[in-house]
């Protein structure tokens, strides 16, 4: 881990009925770090994101963000505290234009943005330009291509002005050229100081992006380390071969 921890997860356990989706998972992420979270389908990655975002309540364990326990905060309070996530399946507001989709999280991010940027729409245009969506500002989500929808999903997360961005399978189903586009967008966000957790099945992308990789299998953290070490890790290999 580089830098002071921005996110500290301690012995997090989440059950769905009798099924243990997360089993005493502990994890620390440094401010500004790029971390890959990998694991076979059903290993608990999205469940972990949902617990961090406050959508799911764990049965036990603690989550600290920027030094404070956030376990009792509602999802919107966690967003305001600086945690943003993009969804595996893009979830734009279908009846609103691309730019309007950004104005909502911008308003939501609170007075700080308004003071700094004055005009919400101007701030939205800036984010759309950063995300390669400037030409689509007035389009409806239904008219966007798959890659444009993924970019919109990330742009909406960025509009919440996050310190930590969790990108849940932002590249699934994209062509290799499109994967490169999303990768460079995430690298650019990282260069601005945003801590990024990338959940991804596209191994070459997550290995290139991440300074550190965490591997989940059946709700447990089974390996953690530099990408070069993870590709040689026997437990990580077994988890993937067993899939
Ligand atoms: P991943 O994102 O790693 O593919 P998930 O976190 O989505 O895995 O799911 C982990 C396990 O928990 C899976 O077996 C899944 O079926 C189960 N699960 C996830 N969400 C729910 C839910 N809301 N209710 C019941 N089971 C769930
Ligand atoms: Mg998932």
Short mmCIF file of C-alpha atoms and ligand atoms in Angstrom, two decimals:
data_model
loop_
_atom_site.label_atom_id
_atom_site.label_comp_id
_atom_site.label_asym_id
_atom_site.label_seq_id
_atom_site.Cartn_x
_atom_site.Cartn_y
_atom_site.Cartn_z
CA UNK A 1 0.00 0.00 0.00
CA UNK A 2 1.26 3.49 -0.87
CA UNK A 3 0.31 6.50 1.28
CA UNK A 4 -1.96 6.65 4.31
CA UNK A 5 -5.03 4.40 4.09
CA UNK A 6 -8.17 6.06 2.75
CA UNK A 7 -10.26 2.90 3.08
CA UNK A 8 -9.86 0.33 5.85
CA UNK A 9 -12.03 -2.76 5.91
CA UNK A 10 -11.80 -4.97 8.94
CA UNK A 11 -13.25 -8.50 9.18
CA UNK A 12 -16.28 -7.78 7.02
CA UNK A 13 -18.85 -10.58 6.90
CA UNK A 14 -22.00 -10.50 4.77
CA UNK A 15 -24.57 -13.29 4.64
CA UNK A 16 -27.56 -13.82 2.38
CA UNK A 17 -29.65 -16.16 4.51
CA UNK A 18 -27.39 -19.12 5.27
CA UNK A 19 -24.98 -18.25 2.47
CA UNK A 20 -21.78 -16.41 3.42
CA UNK A 21 -20.99 -14.02 0.56
CA UNK A 22 -18.14 -12.27 2.42
CA UNK A 23 -16.21 -14.12 5.09
CA UNK A 24 -14.19 -11.88 7.43
CA UNK A 25 -12.61 -9.85 4.63
CA UNK A 26 -9.98 -7.31 5.70
CA UNK A 27 -8.38 -4.88 3.32
CA UNK A 28 -6.68 -1.47 3.35
CA UNK A 29 -6.36 0.88 0.40
CA UNK A 30 -3.93 3.79 0.32
CA UNK A 31 -4.84 7.33 -0.71
CA UNK A 32 -4.17 7.66 -4.44
CA UNK A 33 -3.57 3.94 -4.90
CA UNK A 34 -4.72 1.90 -7.91
CA UNK A 35 -5.99 -1.47 -6.69
CA UNK A 36 -7.37 -4.37 -8.72
CA UNK A 37 -10.04 -6.55 -7.11
CA UNK A 38 -10.33 -9.88 -8.90
CA UNK A 39 -11.89 -13.27 -8.31
CA UNK A 40 -14.14 -15.80 -10.04
CA UNK A 41 -17.83 -15.03 -10.66
CA UNK A 42 -19.74 -15.12 -7.41
CA UNK A 43 -16.63 -14.61 -5.25
CA UNK A 44 -18.15 -11.56 -3.54
CA UNK A 45 -16.63 -8.60 -5.40
CA UNK A 46 -19.87 -6.71 -6.05
CA UNK A 47 -21.13 -7.60 -2.57
CA UNK A 48 -18.01 -5.96 -1.13
CA UNK A 49 -18.64 -2.85 -3.26
CA UNK A 50 -22.26 -2.78 -2.10
CA UNK A 51 -21.15 -2.95 1.54
CA UNK A 52 -18.64 -0.12 1.00
CA UNK A 53 -21.28 1.98 -0.78
CA UNK A 54 -23.78 1.31 2.02
CA UNK A 55 -26.35 -0.44 -0.18
CA UNK A 56 -25.86 -3.63 1.83
CA UNK A 57 -25.34 -3.86 5.58
CA UNK A 58 -22.73 -6.41 6.66
CA UNK A 59 -23.49 -8.70 9.62
CA UNK A 60 -20.16 -7.84 11.20
CA UNK A 61 -16.94 -5.97 10.61
CA UNK A 62 -15.96 -2.34 10.20
CA UNK A 63 -15.45 0.06 7.33
CA UNK A 64 -13.45 3.22 7.86
CA UNK A 65 -13.12 5.90 5.18
CA UNK A 66 -10.72 8.84 5.48
CA UNK A 67 -10.26 8.03 9.15
CA UNK A 68 -13.94 7.76 10.17
CA UNK A 69 -16.18 4.75 10.70
CA UNK A 70 -18.83 4.95 7.95
CA UNK A 71 -20.74 1.82 8.96
CA UNK A 72 -23.78 3.78 10.10
CA UNK A 73 -23.90 6.18 7.14
CA UNK A 74 -26.60 5.96 4.45
CA UNK A 75 -25.43 5.51 0.85
CA UNK A 76 -25.93 9.20 -0.02
CA UNK A 77 -23.82 10.21 2.97
CA UNK A 78 -21.04 7.90 1.81
CA UNK A 79 -21.26 9.48 -1.65
CA UNK A 80 -20.88 12.90 -0.07
CA UNK A 81 -17.96 11.66 2.00
CA UNK A 82 -16.20 10.87 -1.30
CA UNK A 83 -17.04 7.29 -2.27
CA UNK A 84 -18.32 6.76 -5.81
CA UNK A 85 -18.96 3.54 -7.66
CA UNK A 86 -19.90 2.72 -11.20
CA UNK A 87 -22.25 -0.17 -11.84
CA UNK A 88 -21.49 -3.36 -13.73
CA UNK A 89 -24.63 -2.68 -15.77
CA UNK A 90 -24.83 1.05 -16.59
CA UNK A 91 -27.75 2.69 -14.79
CA UNK A 92 -28.32 6.11 -16.36
CA UNK A 93 -31.59 8.01 -15.94
CA UNK A 94 -33.16 6.94 -19.25
CA UNK A 95 -35.45 9.94 -19.70
CA UNK A 96 -32.67 12.51 -19.17
CA UNK A 97 -30.02 13.67 -21.60
CA UNK A 98 -26.38 12.76 -21.02
CA UNK A 99 -25.57 16.17 -19.53
CA UNK A 100 -28.65 16.08 -17.26
CA UNK A 101 -27.45 12.70 -15.99
CA UNK A 102 -24.35 14.49 -14.68
CA UNK A 103 -26.17 17.48 -13.25
CA UNK A 104 -27.92 15.27 -10.68
CA UNK A 105 -24.75 13.95 -8.99
CA UNK A 106 -23.16 17.39 -9.34
CA UNK A 107 -26.05 19.00 -7.45
CA UNK A 108 -25.91 16.14 -4.99
CA UNK A 109 -22.19 16.49 -4.36
CA UNK A 110 -23.20 19.62 -2.54
CA UNK A 111 -22.37 23.25 -2.09
CA UNK A 112 -18.63 22.76 -2.51
CA UNK A 113 -18.95 22.20 -6.23
CA UNK A 114 -21.23 25.20 -6.70
CA UNK A 115 -18.83 27.48 -4.89
CA UNK A 116 -15.90 26.30 -6.98
CA UNK A 117 -17.54 26.03 -10.36
CA UNK A 118 -20.51 28.37 -10.20
CA UNK A 119 -22.38 26.78 -13.02
CA UNK A 120 -23.37 23.12 -12.71
CA UNK A 121 -23.85 22.72 -16.48
CA UNK A 122 -20.37 24.12 -17.14
CA UNK A 123 -18.95 21.62 -14.64
CA UNK A 124 -20.92 18.85 -16.34
CA UNK A 125 -19.54 19.85 -19.76
CA UNK A 126 -16.00 19.75 -18.41
CA UNK A 127 -16.48 16.21 -17.07
CA UNK A 128 -18.09 15.07 -20.34
CA UNK A 129 -15.09 16.45 -22.26
CA UNK A 130 -12.69 14.67 -19.89
CA UNK A 131 -14.59 11.43 -20.45
CA UNK A 132 -14.74 11.77 -24.24
CA UNK A 133 -18.49 12.43 -24.31
CA UNK A 134 -18.59 16.14 -25.21
CA UNK A 135 -20.40 15.50 -28.50
CA UNK A 136 -23.10 13.46 -26.75
CA UNK A 137 -24.16 16.04 -24.15
CA UNK A 138 -27.72 16.41 -25.45
CA UNK A 139 -28.19 12.75 -26.49
CA UNK A 140 -30.46 10.35 -24.62
CA UNK A 141 -28.79 7.29 -23.05
CA UNK A 142 -30.80 4.96 -25.32
CA UNK A 143 -28.94 6.33 -28.35
CA UNK A 144 -25.47 5.65 -26.89
CA UNK A 145 -23.16 2.80 -27.89
CA UNK A 146 -21.92 0.32 -25.25
CA UNK A 147 -18.59 2.16 -24.79
CA UNK A 148 -20.38 5.52 -24.54
CA UNK A 149 -22.68 4.07 -21.86
CA UNK A 150 -19.62 2.86 -19.91
CA UNK A 151 -18.06 6.32 -20.20
CA UNK A 152 -21.31 7.91 -19.03
CA UNK A 153 -21.37 5.55 -16.06
CA UNK A 154 -17.83 6.66 -15.12
CA UNK A 155 -18.64 10.33 -15.80
CA UNK A 156 -21.61 10.13 -13.42
CA UNK A 157 -19.36 8.66 -10.74
CA UNK A 158 -16.77 11.40 -11.33
CA UNK A 159 -19.49 14.05 -11.06
CA UNK A 160 -19.96 13.04 -7.43
CA UNK A 161 -16.44 14.45 -6.90
CA UNK A 162 -15.06 11.24 -5.38
CA UNK A 163 -11.86 10.61 -3.48
CA UNK A 164 -12.39 6.89 -4.06
CA UNK A 165 -13.84 5.49 -7.27
CA UNK A 166 -14.81 1.83 -7.49
CA UNK A 167 -15.26 0.73 -11.10
CA UNK A 168 -17.20 -2.55 -11.15
CA UNK A 169 -16.47 -4.31 -14.45
CA UNK A 170 -16.38 -1.10 -16.48
CA UNK A 171 -14.82 -2.94 -19.43
CA UNK A 172 -16.87 -6.13 -19.72
CA UNK A 173 -17.96 -6.84 -23.28
CA UNK A 174 -15.88 -4.08 -24.88
CA UNK A 175 -13.48 -4.54 -27.81
CA UNK A 176 -9.76 -4.37 -27.07
CA UNK A 177 -9.55 -0.84 -28.54
CA UNK A 178 -12.44 0.21 -26.28
CA UNK A 179 -10.78 -1.43 -23.26
CA UNK A 180 -7.75 0.80 -23.97
CA UNK A 181 -10.01 3.87 -24.01
CA UNK A 182 -11.54 3.04 -20.62
CA UNK A 183 -8.08 2.21 -19.25
CA UNK A 184 -6.65 5.57 -20.27
CA UNK A 185 -9.69 7.33 -18.80
CA UNK A 186 -9.11 5.54 -15.47
CA UNK A 187 -5.38 6.32 -15.59
CA UNK A 188 -6.26 10.00 -16.15
CA UNK A 189 -8.60 9.99 -13.14
CA UNK A 190 -5.89 8.32 -11.07
CA UNK A 191 -3.39 11.01 -12.16
CA UNK A 192 -5.76 13.59 -10.64
CA UNK A 193 -5.38 11.93 -7.28
CA UNK A 194 -8.54 9.81 -7.22
CA UNK A 195 -8.00 6.46 -5.50
CA UNK A 196 -9.30 3.76 -7.81
CA UNK A 197 -10.44 0.20 -7.20
CA UNK A 198 -10.84 -1.68 -10.48
CA UNK A 199 -12.95 -4.83 -10.51
CA UNK A 200 -12.23 -6.57 -13.76
CA UNK A 201 -12.11 -9.92 -15.50
CA UNK A 202 -9.96 -8.62 -18.36
CA UNK A 203 -6.66 -9.72 -16.82
CA UNK A 204 -4.18 -7.81 -18.98
CA UNK A 205 -6.08 -4.59 -18.24
CA UNK A 206 -6.32 -5.07 -14.47
CA UNK A 207 -2.70 -6.25 -14.26
CA UNK A 208 -1.47 -3.18 -16.15
CA UNK A 209 -3.62 -0.75 -14.22
CA UNK A 210 -3.12 -1.99 -10.68
CA UNK A 211 -0.27 -1.28 -8.31
CA UNK A 212 -1.70 -3.98 -6.08
CA UNK A 213 -4.16 -6.82 -6.62
CA UNK A 214 -6.55 -8.37 -4.12
CA UNK A 215 -8.03 -11.78 -4.93
CA UNK A 216 -11.37 -12.97 -3.56
CA UNK A 217 -12.60 -16.53 -3.79
CA UNK A 218 -15.85 -17.80 -2.25
CA UNK A 219 -16.09 -14.69 -0.06
CA UNK A 220 -12.57 -14.89 1.32
CA UNK A 221 -9.47 -12.88 0.53
CA UNK A 222 -7.09 -15.58 -0.71
CA UNK A 223 -4.20 -13.50 -2.07
CA UNK A 224 -2.92 -9.95 -2.20
CA UNK A 225 0.19 -8.46 -3.77
CA UNK A 226 1.88 -6.90 -6.76
CA UNK A 227 0.49 -8.00 -10.17
CA UNK A 228 3.71 -9.91 -10.97
CA UNK A 229 3.39 -11.91 -7.75
CA UNK A 230 -0.33 -12.56 -8.16
CA UNK A 231 0.09 -14.17 -11.60
CA UNK A 232 2.42 -16.70 -9.92
CA UNK A 233 0.33 -17.15 -6.77
CA UNK A 234 -0.79 -20.79 -6.43
CA UNK A 235 -3.98 -19.96 -4.49
CA UNK A 236 -5.05 -17.37 -7.09
CA UNK A 237 -4.30 -19.82 -9.89
CA UNK A 238 -6.36 -22.55 -8.20
CA UNK A 239 -9.30 -20.16 -7.79
CA UNK A 240 -9.33 -19.44 -11.51
CA UNK A 241 -8.68 -22.98 -12.67
CA UNK A 242 -11.53 -24.18 -10.50
CA UNK A 243 -14.00 -21.78 -12.15
P1 LIG B 1 -19.09 -11.22 -7.93
O1 LIG B 1 -19.35 -9.75 -8.07
O2 LIG B 1 -17.74 -11.53 -7.39
O3 LIG B 1 -19.36 -11.98 -9.20
P2 LIG B 1 -21.31 -11.12 -6.05
O4 LIG B 1 -20.78 -10.30 -4.95
O5 LIG B 1 -22.25 -10.47 -7.01
O6 LIG B 1 -20.11 -11.82 -6.85
O7 LIG B 1 -22.04 -12.39 -5.47
C1 LIG B 1 -21.44 -13.21 -4.49
C2 LIG B 1 -22.40 -14.31 -4.12
O8 LIG B 1 -23.47 -13.76 -3.36
C3 LIG B 1 -23.03 -15.00 -5.31
O9 LIG B 1 -23.16 -16.38 -5.01
C4 LIG B 1 -24.38 -14.35 -5.43
O10 LIG B 1 -25.31 -15.23 -6.00
C5 LIG B 1 -24.71 -14.02 -3.98
N1 LIG B 1 -25.54 -12.82 -3.89
C6 LIG B 1 -25.19 -11.57 -4.28
N2 LIG B 1 -26.16 -10.69 -4.01
C7 LIG B 1 -27.18 -11.40 -3.44
C8 LIG B 1 -28.47 -11.06 -2.91
N3 LIG B 1 -28.90 -9.79 -2.94
N4 LIG B 1 -29.20 -12.05 -2.39
C9 LIG B 1 -28.76 -13.32 -2.36
N5 LIG B 1 -27.55 -13.70 -2.82
C10 LIG B 1 -26.77 -12.76 -3.35
MG1 LIG B 2 -19.89 -8.56 -9.71
#
